[in-house]
Short mmCIF file of C-alpha atoms in Angstrom, two decimals:
data_model
loop_
_atom_site.label_atom_id
_atom_site.label_comp_id
_atom_site.label_asym_id
_atom_site.label_seq_id
_atom_site.Cartn_x
_atom_site.Cartn_y
_atom_site.Cartn_z
CA MET A 234 -43.43 -34.10 -16.99
CA ARG A 235 -40.30 -34.28 -19.12
CA SER A 236 -40.25 -30.49 -19.29
CA THR A 237 -40.54 -30.22 -15.49
CA LEU A 238 -37.69 -32.72 -15.03
CA SER A 239 -35.51 -30.83 -17.50
CA ARG A 240 -36.15 -27.57 -15.66
CA SER A 241 -35.36 -29.23 -12.32
CA VAL A 242 -32.09 -30.65 -13.63
CA ALA A 243 -31.20 -27.29 -15.16
CA ALA A 244 -31.97 -25.53 -11.87
CA LEU A 245 -29.82 -28.03 -9.93
CA ALA A 246 -26.96 -27.59 -12.39
CA ALA A 247 -27.19 -23.80 -12.16
CA GLY A 248 -27.25 -23.99 -8.36
CA ALA A 249 -24.22 -26.28 -8.32
CA ALA A 250 -22.34 -23.97 -10.68
CA LEU A 251 -23.18 -20.98 -8.50
CA SER A 252 -22.01 -22.86 -5.39
CA LEU A 253 -18.73 -23.80 -7.07
CA ALA A 254 -18.20 -20.25 -8.30
CA SER A 255 -18.81 -18.91 -4.80
CA ALA A 256 -16.39 -21.44 -3.35
CA GLY A 257 -13.77 -20.36 -5.89
CA VAL A 258 -14.15 -16.76 -4.82
CA ALA A 259 -13.83 -17.74 -1.15
CA PHE A 260 -10.61 -19.65 -1.85
CA ALA A 261 -9.16 -16.77 -3.85
CA ASP A 262 -9.78 -14.36 -0.97
CA ALA A 263 -7.89 -16.64 1.45
CA THR A 264 -4.48 -15.73 -0.06
CA PRO A 265 -2.86 -12.89 1.90
CA VAL A 266 -2.20 -9.76 -0.14
CA PRO A 267 0.46 -7.22 0.92
CA ASP A 268 -0.85 -4.16 2.73
CA ASP A 269 1.97 -2.00 1.38
CA VAL A 270 5.09 -2.19 -0.79
CA ILE A 271 8.40 -0.43 -0.18
CA PRO A 272 11.24 -0.24 -2.74
CA HIS A 273 14.59 -1.93 -2.26
CA ASP A 274 17.14 -0.26 -0.02
CA ASN A 275 19.96 -2.13 1.72
CA THR A 276 18.90 -0.71 5.10
CA HIS A 277 15.52 -2.42 4.67
CA ASN A 278 17.32 -5.77 4.89
CA GLN A 279 17.97 -5.32 8.62
CA ALA A 280 15.57 -6.24 11.43
CA SER A 281 16.71 -3.12 13.30
CA PHE A 282 15.38 -0.89 10.48
CA TRP A 283 11.87 -2.32 10.91
CA GLU A 284 12.02 -1.97 14.70
CA ALA A 285 12.81 1.74 14.24
CA TYR A 286 10.16 2.04 11.50
CA LEU A 287 7.42 0.61 13.72
CA LEU A 288 8.43 2.84 16.62
CA GLU A 289 8.62 6.02 14.52
CA GLU A 290 5.54 5.42 12.36
CA PHE A 291 3.19 3.76 14.83
CA GLY A 292 4.69 4.10 18.31
CA ILE A 293 5.05 0.31 18.54
CA GLU A 294 8.02 -1.13 20.43
CA ALA A 295 8.61 -4.32 18.48
CA THR A 296 11.20 -7.05 18.28
CA CYS A 297 12.00 -8.13 14.73
CA THR A 298 13.81 -11.26 13.55
CA LYS A 299 15.09 -12.15 10.10
CA ASP A 300 14.81 -15.51 8.35
CA ASP A 301 17.50 -15.61 5.65
CA LYS A 302 16.37 -18.96 4.28
CA PRO A 303 12.59 -18.77 4.08
CA GLY A 304 10.57 -21.33 2.25
CA ASP A 305 8.31 -20.21 -0.55
CA PRO A 306 5.69 -19.87 0.73
CA TRP A 307 6.90 -18.88 4.17
CA ILE A 308 4.44 -19.98 6.85
CA VAL A 309 3.86 -17.50 9.67
CA PRO A 310 4.57 -19.33 12.95
CA ALA A 311 2.78 -18.81 16.24
CA ALA A 312 3.77 -15.52 17.89
CA PRO A 313 5.97 -15.64 21.00
CA SER A 314 4.08 -16.12 24.25
CA GLY A 315 2.31 -12.94 25.37
CA GLN A 316 2.95 -11.21 22.04
CA ALA A 317 1.28 -10.71 18.68
CA TRP A 318 2.71 -10.32 15.19
CA VAL A 319 2.58 -6.70 14.04
CA LEU A 320 4.48 -6.87 10.73
CA ALA A 321 5.92 -9.35 8.24
CA VAL A 322 8.21 -8.06 5.49
CA VAL A 323 8.67 -10.42 2.55
CA LYS A 324 11.71 -9.44 0.47
CA GLY A 325 11.96 -10.49 -3.15
CA GLY A 326 14.28 -8.97 -5.75
CA ALA A 327 15.58 -5.41 -5.75
CA GLY A 328 12.98 -3.29 -7.55
CA ASP A 329 10.27 -0.86 -6.57
CA SER A 330 8.18 -3.64 -5.04
CA ALA A 331 11.01 -5.53 -3.34
CA ASN A 332 9.59 -5.35 0.19
CA GLU A 333 6.01 -6.48 0.67
CA LEU A 334 4.52 -5.51 4.04
CA TYR A 335 1.83 -7.53 5.80
CA TYR A 336 0.47 -5.80 8.89
CA GLU A 337 -0.80 -8.00 11.74
CA PRO A 338 -0.08 -11.31 10.00
CA GLU A 339 -1.67 -14.37 11.54
CA ALA A 340 -0.11 -17.73 12.37
CA GLY A 341 -0.58 -20.13 9.49
CA TRP A 342 -0.59 -17.53 6.72
CA ALA A 343 1.43 -18.66 3.68
CA LEU A 344 3.42 -15.65 2.44
CA SER A 345 5.02 -15.55 -1.01
CA HIS A 346 6.44 -12.51 -2.75
CA GLN A 347 3.95 -11.55 -5.47
CA SER A 348 6.48 -11.20 -8.31
CA LYS A 349 9.78 -12.74 -7.15
CA GLY A 350 10.86 -15.63 -4.96
CA ASN A 351 11.23 -15.03 -1.23
CA SER A 352 14.77 -13.72 -0.54
CA HIS A 353 14.21 -13.28 3.19
CA VAL A 354 11.43 -12.57 5.65
CA ILE A 355 11.54 -10.20 8.61
CA ILE A 356 8.80 -10.65 11.17
CA CYS A 357 8.08 -8.36 14.10
CA SER A 358 6.20 -8.99 17.32
CA ALA A 359 5.06 -6.76 20.15
CA VAL A 360 3.09 -7.00 23.34
CA PRO A 361 -0.52 -6.30 22.38
CA GLU A 362 -1.97 -3.04 23.57
CA GLU A 363 -4.27 -3.59 26.48
CA VAL A 364 -7.65 -2.06 26.08
CA PRO A 365 -8.58 -0.47 29.38
CA THR A 366 -11.68 -1.91 30.86
CA THR A 367 -13.72 -0.18 33.46
CA PRO A 368 -15.47 -2.37 35.96
CA PRO A 369 -19.23 -2.16 35.86
CA THR A 370 -20.69 0.24 38.36
CA THR A 371 -22.86 -1.29 40.98
CA GLU A 372 -25.09 0.60 43.26
CA THR A 373 -25.13 -0.43 46.83
CA THR A 374 -27.80 0.83 49.11
CA PRO A 375 -27.84 0.12 52.78
CA PRO A 376 -30.49 -2.35 53.81
CA THR A 377 -33.57 -0.78 55.21
CA THR A 378 -35.03 -2.19 58.36
CA PRO A 379 -38.55 -1.44 59.45
CA PRO A 380 -38.78 0.86 62.54
#
């Protein structure tokens, strides 16, 4: 009996440890990671640069705004009505990884530069692309009446 109880307690402890380890992994995955990194260049500090970038690279007509005094982390706000976020650029420092790009950021994300403090954040929104929908086809047959 004692042996069975010891095995049961050991199994419960192992299960709890596995659950906690899994939860730790889930929490670690919740932190946004940049999709791309672009080196420092003074032109990258302007919202207009990113509007042109999105248009040239992806054909997206976006409106970008710059927050010169972001918190750290900077919390992504709700997108303007009828629009969606398409890009957030978190600037930190002046090296090869100065500009961290987050594509399609979501409201509530906490963004912090991975190696420096947040210098500024540029966020861009656009009207979402509408996916064309075709109405379902319905067959109509004239009613038949007996002769």
